[in-house]
Structure formats: C-alpha cells, structure tokens
XYZ file of C-alpha atoms in Angstrom:
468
model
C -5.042 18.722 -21.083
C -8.503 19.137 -19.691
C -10.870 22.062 -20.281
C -10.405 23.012 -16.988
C -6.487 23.452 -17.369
C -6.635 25.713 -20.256
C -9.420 27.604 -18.269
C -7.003 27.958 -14.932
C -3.851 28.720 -17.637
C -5.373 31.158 -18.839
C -6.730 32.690 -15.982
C -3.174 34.252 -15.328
C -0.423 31.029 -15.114
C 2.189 31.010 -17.461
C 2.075 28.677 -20.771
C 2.904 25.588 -20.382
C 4.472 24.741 -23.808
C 7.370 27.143 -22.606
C 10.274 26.519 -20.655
C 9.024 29.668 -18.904
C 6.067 28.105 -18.305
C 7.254 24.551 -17.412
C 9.510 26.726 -14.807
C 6.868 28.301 -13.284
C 4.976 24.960 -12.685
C 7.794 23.580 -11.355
C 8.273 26.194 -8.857
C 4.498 26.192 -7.972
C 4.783 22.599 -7.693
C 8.086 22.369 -5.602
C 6.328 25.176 -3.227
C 2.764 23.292 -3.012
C 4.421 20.511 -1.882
C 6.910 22.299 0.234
C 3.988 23.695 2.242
C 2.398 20.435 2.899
C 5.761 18.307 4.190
C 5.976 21.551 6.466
C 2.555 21.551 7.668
C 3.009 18.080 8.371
C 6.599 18.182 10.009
C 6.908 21.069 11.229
C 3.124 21.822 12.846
C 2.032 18.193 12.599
C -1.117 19.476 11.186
C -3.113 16.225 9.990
C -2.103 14.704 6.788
C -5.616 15.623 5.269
C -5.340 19.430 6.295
C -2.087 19.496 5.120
C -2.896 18.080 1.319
C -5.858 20.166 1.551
C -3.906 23.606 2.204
C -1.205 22.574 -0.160
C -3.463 21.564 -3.083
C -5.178 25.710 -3.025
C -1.362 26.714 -2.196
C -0.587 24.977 -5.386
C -2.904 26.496 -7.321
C -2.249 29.492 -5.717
C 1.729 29.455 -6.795
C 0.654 28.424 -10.542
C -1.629 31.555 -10.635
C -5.037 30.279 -10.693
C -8.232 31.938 -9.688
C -9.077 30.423 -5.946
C -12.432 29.254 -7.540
C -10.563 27.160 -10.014
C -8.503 25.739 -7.812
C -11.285 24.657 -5.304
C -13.088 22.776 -7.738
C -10.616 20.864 -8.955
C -9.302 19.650 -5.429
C -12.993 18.982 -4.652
C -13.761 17.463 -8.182
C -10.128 15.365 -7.617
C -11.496 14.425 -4.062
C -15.277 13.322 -4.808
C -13.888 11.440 -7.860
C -11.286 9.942 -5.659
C -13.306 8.575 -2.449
C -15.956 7.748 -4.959
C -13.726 5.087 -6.675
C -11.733 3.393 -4.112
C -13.850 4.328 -0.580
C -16.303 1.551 -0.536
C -13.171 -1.115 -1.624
C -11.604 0.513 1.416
C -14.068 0.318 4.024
C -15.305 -3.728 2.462
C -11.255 -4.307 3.272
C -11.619 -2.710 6.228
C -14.499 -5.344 6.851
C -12.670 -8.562 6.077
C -9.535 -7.592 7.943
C -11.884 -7.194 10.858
C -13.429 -10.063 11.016
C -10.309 -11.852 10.097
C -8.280 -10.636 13.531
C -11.552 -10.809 15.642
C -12.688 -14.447 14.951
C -9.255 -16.007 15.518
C -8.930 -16.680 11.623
C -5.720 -14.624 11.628
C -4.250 -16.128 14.743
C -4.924 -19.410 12.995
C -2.946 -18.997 10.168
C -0.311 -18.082 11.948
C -0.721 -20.979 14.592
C -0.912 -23.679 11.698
C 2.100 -21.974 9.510
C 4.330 -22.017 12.869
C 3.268 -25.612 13.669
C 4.563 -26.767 10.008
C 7.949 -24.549 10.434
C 8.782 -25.560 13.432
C 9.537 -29.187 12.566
C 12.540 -27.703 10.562
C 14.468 -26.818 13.580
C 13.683 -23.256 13.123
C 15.610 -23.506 9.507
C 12.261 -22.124 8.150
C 10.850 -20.092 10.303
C 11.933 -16.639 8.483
C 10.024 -17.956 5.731
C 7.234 -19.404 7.279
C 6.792 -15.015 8.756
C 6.927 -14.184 5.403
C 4.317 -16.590 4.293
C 2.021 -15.574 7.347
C 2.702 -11.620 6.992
C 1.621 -11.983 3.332
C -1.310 -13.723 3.523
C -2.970 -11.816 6.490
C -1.315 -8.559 4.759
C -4.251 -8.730 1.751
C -6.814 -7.385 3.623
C -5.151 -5.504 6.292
C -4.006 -1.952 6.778
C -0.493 -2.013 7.526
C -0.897 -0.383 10.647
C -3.503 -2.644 11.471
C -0.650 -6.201 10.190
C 1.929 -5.042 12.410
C -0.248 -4.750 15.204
C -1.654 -8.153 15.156
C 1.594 -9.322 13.822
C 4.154 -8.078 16.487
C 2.697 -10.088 19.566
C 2.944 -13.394 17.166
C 7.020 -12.203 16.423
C 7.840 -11.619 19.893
C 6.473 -14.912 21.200
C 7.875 -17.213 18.337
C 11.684 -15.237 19.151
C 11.216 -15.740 23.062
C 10.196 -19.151 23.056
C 12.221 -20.177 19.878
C 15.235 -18.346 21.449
C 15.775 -16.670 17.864
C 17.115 -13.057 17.063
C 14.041 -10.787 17.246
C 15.368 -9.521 13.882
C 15.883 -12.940 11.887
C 11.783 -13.675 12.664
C 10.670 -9.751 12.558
C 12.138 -8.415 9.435
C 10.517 -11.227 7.135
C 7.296 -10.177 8.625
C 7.728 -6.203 7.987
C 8.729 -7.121 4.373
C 5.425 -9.494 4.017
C 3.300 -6.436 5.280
C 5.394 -4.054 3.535
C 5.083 -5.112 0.189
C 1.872 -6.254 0.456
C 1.262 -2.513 1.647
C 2.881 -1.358 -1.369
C 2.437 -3.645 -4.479
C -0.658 -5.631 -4.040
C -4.313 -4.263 -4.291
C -6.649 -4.222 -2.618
C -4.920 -1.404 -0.561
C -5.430 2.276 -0.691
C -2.042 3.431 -2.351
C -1.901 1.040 -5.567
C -5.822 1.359 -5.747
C -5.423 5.051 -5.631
C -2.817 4.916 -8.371
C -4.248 1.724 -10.608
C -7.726 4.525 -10.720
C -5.437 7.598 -11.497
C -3.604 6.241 -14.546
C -5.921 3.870 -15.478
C -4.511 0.706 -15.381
C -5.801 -2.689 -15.521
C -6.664 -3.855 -11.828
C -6.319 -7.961 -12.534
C -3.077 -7.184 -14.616
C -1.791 -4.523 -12.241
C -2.548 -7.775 -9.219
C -0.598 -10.821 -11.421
C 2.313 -8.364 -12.216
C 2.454 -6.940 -8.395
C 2.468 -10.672 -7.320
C 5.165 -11.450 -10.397
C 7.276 -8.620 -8.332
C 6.537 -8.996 -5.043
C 7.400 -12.963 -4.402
C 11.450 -12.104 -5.425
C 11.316 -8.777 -3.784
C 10.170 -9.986 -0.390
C 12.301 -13.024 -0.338
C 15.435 -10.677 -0.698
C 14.254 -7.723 1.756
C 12.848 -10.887 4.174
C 14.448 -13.683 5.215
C 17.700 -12.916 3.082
C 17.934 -9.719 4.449
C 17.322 -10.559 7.783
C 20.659 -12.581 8.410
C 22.639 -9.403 8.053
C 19.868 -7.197 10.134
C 19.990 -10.149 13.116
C 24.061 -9.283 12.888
C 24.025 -5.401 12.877
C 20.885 -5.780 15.951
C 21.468 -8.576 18.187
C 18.351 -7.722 20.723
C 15.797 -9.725 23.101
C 12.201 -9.888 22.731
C 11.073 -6.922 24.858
C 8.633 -8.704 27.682
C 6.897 -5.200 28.032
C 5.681 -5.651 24.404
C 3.766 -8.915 24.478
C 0.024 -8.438 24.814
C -2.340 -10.938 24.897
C -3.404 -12.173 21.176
C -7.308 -11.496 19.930
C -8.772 -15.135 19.943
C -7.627 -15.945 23.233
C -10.879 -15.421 24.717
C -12.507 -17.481 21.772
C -14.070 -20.967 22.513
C -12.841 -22.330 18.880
C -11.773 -20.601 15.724
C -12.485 -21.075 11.466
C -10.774 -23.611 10.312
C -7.069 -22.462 8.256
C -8.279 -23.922 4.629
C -11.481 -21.953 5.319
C -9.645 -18.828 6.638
C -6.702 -19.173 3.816
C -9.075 -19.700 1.176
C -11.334 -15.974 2.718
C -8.734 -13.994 2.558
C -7.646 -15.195 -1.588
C -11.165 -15.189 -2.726
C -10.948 -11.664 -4.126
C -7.442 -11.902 -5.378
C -8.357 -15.087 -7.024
C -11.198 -13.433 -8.455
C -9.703 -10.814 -9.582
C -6.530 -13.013 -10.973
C -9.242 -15.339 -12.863
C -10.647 -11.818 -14.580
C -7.371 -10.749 -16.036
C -6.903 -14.364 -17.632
C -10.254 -14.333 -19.152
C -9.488 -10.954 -20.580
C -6.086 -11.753 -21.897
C -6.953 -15.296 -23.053
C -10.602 -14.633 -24.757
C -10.156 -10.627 -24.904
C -13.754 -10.578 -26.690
C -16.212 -8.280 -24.579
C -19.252 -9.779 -26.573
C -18.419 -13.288 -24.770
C -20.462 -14.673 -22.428
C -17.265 -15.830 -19.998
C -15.396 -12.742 -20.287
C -18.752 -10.815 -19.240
C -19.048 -12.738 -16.240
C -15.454 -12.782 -15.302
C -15.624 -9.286 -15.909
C -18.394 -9.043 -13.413
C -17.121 -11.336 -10.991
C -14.205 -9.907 -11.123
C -14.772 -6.586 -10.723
C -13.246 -5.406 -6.936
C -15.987 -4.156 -5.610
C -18.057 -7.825 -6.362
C -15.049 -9.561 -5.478
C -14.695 -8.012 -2.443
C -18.110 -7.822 -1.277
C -18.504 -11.732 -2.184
C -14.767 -12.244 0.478
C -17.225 -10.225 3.028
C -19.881 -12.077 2.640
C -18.020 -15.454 2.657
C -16.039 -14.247 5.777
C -19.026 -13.571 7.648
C -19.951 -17.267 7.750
C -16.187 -18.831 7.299
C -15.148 -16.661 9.870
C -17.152 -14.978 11.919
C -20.042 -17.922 11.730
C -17.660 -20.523 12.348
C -16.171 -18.619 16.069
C -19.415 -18.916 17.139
C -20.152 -15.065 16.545
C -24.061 -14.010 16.763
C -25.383 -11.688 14.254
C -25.439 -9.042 17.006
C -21.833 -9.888 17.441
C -20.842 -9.887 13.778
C -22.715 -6.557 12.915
C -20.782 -5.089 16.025
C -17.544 -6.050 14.281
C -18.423 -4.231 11.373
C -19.708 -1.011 12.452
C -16.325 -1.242 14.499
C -14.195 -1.992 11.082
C -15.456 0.762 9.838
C -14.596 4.143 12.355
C -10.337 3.633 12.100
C -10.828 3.942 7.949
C -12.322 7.737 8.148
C -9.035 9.136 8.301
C -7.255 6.798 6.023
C -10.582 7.483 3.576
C -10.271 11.639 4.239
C -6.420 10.977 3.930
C -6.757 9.154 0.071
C -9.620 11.536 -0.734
C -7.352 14.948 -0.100
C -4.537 13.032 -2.396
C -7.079 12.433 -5.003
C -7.629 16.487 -4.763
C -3.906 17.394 -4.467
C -3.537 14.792 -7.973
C -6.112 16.210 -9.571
C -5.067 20.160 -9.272
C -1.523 19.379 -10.114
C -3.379 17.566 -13.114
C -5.159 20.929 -14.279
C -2.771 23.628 -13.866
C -1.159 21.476 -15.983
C 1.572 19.555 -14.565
C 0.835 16.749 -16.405
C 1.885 18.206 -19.511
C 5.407 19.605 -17.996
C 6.364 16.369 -17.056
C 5.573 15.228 -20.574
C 8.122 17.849 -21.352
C 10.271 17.042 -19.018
C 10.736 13.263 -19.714
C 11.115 13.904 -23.454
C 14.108 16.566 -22.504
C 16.111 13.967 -20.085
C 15.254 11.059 -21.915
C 14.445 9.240 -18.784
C 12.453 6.158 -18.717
C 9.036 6.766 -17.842
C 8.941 3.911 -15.005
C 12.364 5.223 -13.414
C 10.889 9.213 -13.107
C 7.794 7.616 -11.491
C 9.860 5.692 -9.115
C 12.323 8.870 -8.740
C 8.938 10.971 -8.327
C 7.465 9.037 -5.607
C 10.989 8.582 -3.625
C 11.095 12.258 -3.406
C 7.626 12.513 -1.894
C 8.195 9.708 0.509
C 11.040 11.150 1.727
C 9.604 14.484 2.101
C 6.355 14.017 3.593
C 6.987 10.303 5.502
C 3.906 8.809 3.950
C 3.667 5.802 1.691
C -0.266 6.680 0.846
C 0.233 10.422 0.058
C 3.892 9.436 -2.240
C 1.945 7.295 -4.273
C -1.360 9.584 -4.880
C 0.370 12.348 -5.777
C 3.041 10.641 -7.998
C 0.398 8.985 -9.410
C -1.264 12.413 -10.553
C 1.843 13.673 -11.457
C 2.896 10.604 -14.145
C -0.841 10.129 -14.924
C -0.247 11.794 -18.583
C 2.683 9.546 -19.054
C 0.436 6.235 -19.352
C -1.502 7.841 -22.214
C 0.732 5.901 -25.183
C 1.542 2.926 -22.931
C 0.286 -0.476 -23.381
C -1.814 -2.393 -20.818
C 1.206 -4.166 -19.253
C 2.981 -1.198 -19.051
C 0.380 1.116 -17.740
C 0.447 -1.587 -15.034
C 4.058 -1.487 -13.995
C 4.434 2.426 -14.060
C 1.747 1.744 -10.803
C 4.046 -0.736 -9.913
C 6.589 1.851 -9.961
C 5.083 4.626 -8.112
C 4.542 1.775 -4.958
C 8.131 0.632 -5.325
C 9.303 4.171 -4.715
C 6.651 5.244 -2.257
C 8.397 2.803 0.257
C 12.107 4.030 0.000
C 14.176 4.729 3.094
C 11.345 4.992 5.784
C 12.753 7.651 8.093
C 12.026 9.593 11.210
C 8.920 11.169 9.765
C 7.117 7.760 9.170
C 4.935 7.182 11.464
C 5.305 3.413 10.546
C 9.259 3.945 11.855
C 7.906 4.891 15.521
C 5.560 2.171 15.491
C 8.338 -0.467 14.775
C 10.555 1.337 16.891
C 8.715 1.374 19.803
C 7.080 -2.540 19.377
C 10.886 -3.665 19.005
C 12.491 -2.136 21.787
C 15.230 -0.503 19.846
C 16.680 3.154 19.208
C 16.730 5.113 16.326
C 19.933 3.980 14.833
C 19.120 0.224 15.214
C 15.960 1.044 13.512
C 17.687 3.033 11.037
C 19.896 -0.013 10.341
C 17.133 -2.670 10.170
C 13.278 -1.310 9.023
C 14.943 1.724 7.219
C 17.332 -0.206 5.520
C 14.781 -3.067 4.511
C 12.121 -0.430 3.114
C 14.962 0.950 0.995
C 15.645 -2.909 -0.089
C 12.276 -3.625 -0.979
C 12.267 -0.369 -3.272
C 15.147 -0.525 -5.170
C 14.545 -4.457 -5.976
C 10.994 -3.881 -6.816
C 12.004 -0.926 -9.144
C 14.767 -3.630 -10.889
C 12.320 -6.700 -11.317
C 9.434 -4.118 -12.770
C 12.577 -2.469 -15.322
C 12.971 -6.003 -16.165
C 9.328 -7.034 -16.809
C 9.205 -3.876 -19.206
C 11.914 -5.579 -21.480
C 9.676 -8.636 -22.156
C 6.189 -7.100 -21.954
C-alpha cells in the first residue's frame, strides 16, 4: 500500500486488514461507482465529469480528507495522460491519414476483389480480415464509421444478408478495440498493472484470431437467421477517397498500418529469446520497440506511404493532422479521469481488499478481473472506463504474477469490458442506427456478439494460463 493510503486510512477510514474495514471499502466503492453510472445514465453528464465526481465521492464514502482525495485523482490523472496520451493522439495520426488518403478504402477494395472470386463463400472472412487490419490504428468509433458504408455496399450489390457481411466486421473492430494495443483501454490497463506491452500484443493476437473467428463469420450464420434485413439505402454515404486522383498502394498501406505491431512483436522476441539487457540487440529492440518509437516511426512512414503517395501537399498533410488530433480530447480527458478514478480506489486502499477478497473466495485472479470489468461495463456502458477502473482495482493482484500472466490478467479485464453491450453503449446506438434495425434485433445480433467475444476471450486466456 502506498504512503499515501496509510495517510488517507488514517485520516478517519476504517482499517483495511478488517472485515470491518474491507466492508466499508466495499460500500464506498459500490457507492463511488454508483454515483458515476448515475451521473452518466441518469443526467448524461459527460463521462469525464462523471469519473471526476465519482472519484472525490469515493474518497468521500471511504472517509478521506477532500485534500487527499484530490491529489490522488489528479496524481492518478497526470500519471495517466502522461503515459498513454501521446500513443493516443500518434494513433490518432495514422488512423487519419489512413481513411483520408484512400489507404483504408484500398485495403478493403483489394481484400473484396480476392473474396469475391469465391462466390461470396469468403466474404465473411475477407470483413474480418479488413475490419482487423484497419482496426489497429483506429478508434472504434472512428472503424465503424469508415467501415459501415464498405458493409452496406458489398450486401446490396452482393445481394447478401446485411448481417452475414456486418457482424464479422463489428467483431474485427471489436476485438481489436478490446485486446490489441495500441488502443486506449488495454494501454490504459498494460500501464496500470504493469505488464509487458510486446507480450501483452503476441498473447492478445494468440486470443484474438480464435475469438473473432467464432463471434465473426461463425456467429454470423445464426445472426443473418434471427435478422433477415436489407441494406438501408438511407445509410450509404459516399466513401473518403472518392474524390482522390489515385491512392497508396495495398502492400504499402498493409505493411503502415503493421509497422508498429511488428515492432513491437520483434521487441518481445528479443527479450524472451536473448533476455540480457547488457546486449547490444536487445537494447535496440528495446528501443525500437518501445510504442512511442514504434509508433512515431508508422507516422512518419505513413506520411510518405500514404499521404505522399495520394498526392497530398505538405499543407494538405499537416491539415490532416491538426484535424486527427481535436476528436481525441475527449477520449484523452475520458482515459485521464479513469487513470484518477484507478488511482484513488488504489489509495484508500482497495487494492488491498481485493487481495482479501480473492484469498477468501478462492477465485482465480483472471476470472475476478473479468467478473470485475463485466460489472462495470454493464453499469456504466463504456468499454474504456470498465477496463481503467478494473484495471486499478486488480492492479495489486499482478504483484506475485509472472510476466505472461501479468499479461493475460490485461487480457482479462478487455475480455470483460466488452460483455453484453446494452442500451447504455453508445456503440449500440451507433450500430443501431447505421443498420436500420430496432432494439431487439440489435439486442439479438451486436449485443449478443459482444457477449460472444467476451466469454470466448475469457476461455482461450484461462487456457493460456494452464501452459504459461
């Protein structure tokens, strides 16, 4: 427990050794959190007001001194923005300039070409491929967005059920969204129980390619039965290259958007294979490596792969970045209010009650993360905000566990922060609305399919614990 915790315990919060105590935490913890799903459900106060108000209600409920509690949520926050909010906005960058040169409507264009010479046989998998691949760098908000005109044309002109092409590309961007850095909910979690960031990447990839075959095109047979709609005409907007006079090239696009993830991949060999910090390979990999170089090199790259190569002027390409830049405030003020939410629960001592707590049940560590983060995302509607604050909450349990392991309780926390997307998801309405269908159909198919993706990742990262 940090300095700080024993300072705010003893400032008037009950011990935390006791049951008494662990009671009282877990009433100020249940009540904290209660106060920001009803801030954001019931007044639809803004996700980063809400975490804010519920982090000094928190602290509040656990009987620490207001000062106390306001320095940890802006200590949690600074700390927070300081180590994922430049990986964000350089994301942010290369997603940009991926939809605005064409490079992402490329990909898709050459992927469809290939899968269509199947008879349509492959075209669920071919979504998959394409939602995956352009879902690295993207926001998810962002994927669906450039995704959705691409899954409305391919089901009109293909004649196929909008739900045997669309659910394999939700569960591309989904998981993606969920498992794979560099986005802001495993980031947010790999820096709060310090995990391994290339290890964290080749086990989320281990557990994504099974779980998104199952909640994508396998799935997506029974979701075209259950919804049997059109394409909605209303729906399809024009795509974002259309107005391009040529477009990057798909090896030099495909090979953009992997640099960091290779990068990143090629680190955690050199450090499992050589594990030797005096070497000279391992401290260049480890360099290299890093995500903010690998990252910032995928920028760089992009800006001549990409935006170079559609014939964008540097006036053009510096307009595309200031532009990538103004959506991410509010995911970046979003993550950074998590990070202060994590780290009070973290010093009024939390951490330790759910030590107590997990020795008590006798409940796997990985299951109460996933269990932890279900809860949130069902309460609060928010992938991002479920996996930050789970993350702070089964932060002390990664203290004993091995590098591998450390890595698949983050794994966890995303697998449960995507359960049963529901009615106070803003990601349901967006579907919802894009597709054309009510709320039971959506229930039935993007509901259902989050809830999928879960419960399978959860099962493939239980079974990579038994070997690791």
């Amino acid at each position: 427990m940090t300095s700080l915790s024993v300072e705010i315990l003893a400032a008037g919060a009950a011990e935390p050794i006791t049951s008494a105590g662990n009671a009282r935490l877990g009433i100020a913890v249940l009540a904290g959190i209660a106060v920001i799903v009803l801030l954001i459900t019931k007044f639809k106060l803004h996700a980063f007001l809400a975490l804010t108000i519920g982090s000094l209600a928190l602290g509040a409920f656990a009987g620490a001194p207001l000062d106390k509690a306001i320095t940890s949520f802006t200590t949690g926050l600074g700390n927070t923005v300081a180590g994922v909010g430049v990986l964000i906005a350089l994301g942010a960058i290369l997603g940009k300039l991926l939809a605005d040169s064409g490079g992402a409507d490329q990909i898709v264009d050459t992927i469809l070409a290939k899968a269509g010479k199947s008879g349509g046989r492959a075209m669920p998998w071919a979504m998959v491929v394409i939602a995956s691949i352009i879902g690295l760098p993207l926001f998810f908000e962002v994927g669906i967005v450039l995704l959705i005109p691409v899954v409305l044309l391919v089901a009109k002109r293909g004649n196929y059920s909008l739900m045997r092409i669309g659910i394999p590309a939700l569960a591309g961007l989904s998981v993606m969204h969920g498992l794979i850095p560099p986005h802001p909910g495993p980031l947010v979690a790999i820096d709060a129980v310090g995990a391994n960031l290339g290890v964290t990447l080749a086990l989320g990839v281990l557990v994504a390619i099974p779980t998104v075959i199952i909640a994508g095109p396998v799935f997506s047979r029974y979701a075209a039965r259950w919804v049997d709609i059109p394409a909605p005409d209303r729906m399809i907007p024009a795509r974002p290259s259309e107005d391009l006079e040529k477009r990057p090239s798909f090896v030099a696009t495909v090979s953009t958007v992997l640099l960091p993830v290779v990068l990143m991949l090629v680190k955690a060999l050199v450090d499992i294979v050589v594990d030797d910090p005096k070497n000279h390979l391992q401290r260049v990999t480890d360099v290299i490596g890093s995500p903010l170089i690998a990252l910032l090199a995928a920028v760089l790259v992009a800006i001549f792969t990409l935006g170079r190569a559609a014939g964008f002027s540097k006036e053009r390409i510096s307009t595309t970045v200031e532009k990538s830049l103004a959506p991410i405030a509010g995911i970046l003020m979003i993550v950074g209010a998590g990070g202060g939410f994590k780290q009070t629960l973290i010093d009024v001592g939390v951490g330790q009650m759910i030590l107590d707590i997990s020795r008590d049940w006798s409940i796997p560590a990985l299951l109460l993360a996933w269990l932890i983060a279900v809860a949130i995302r069902l309460a609060t509607g928010s992938a991002t905000v479920a996996t930050i604050s789970a993350a702070g909450l089964v932060a002390p349990l990664a203290a004993d566990m091995s590098t591998g392991h450390t890595a698949l309780l983050v794994l966890a926390v995303g697998a449960g922060s995507l359960f049963f997307s529901h009615v106070n998801d803003a990601g349901f309405w967006l579907v919802k609305e894009y597709f054309g269908m009510d709320v039971g159909q959506t229930v039935k198919t993007w509901s259902v399919m989050e809830t999928i993706i879960s419960v399978v990742a959860l099962g493939f990262v239980l079974l990579l614990s038994l070997v690791i």
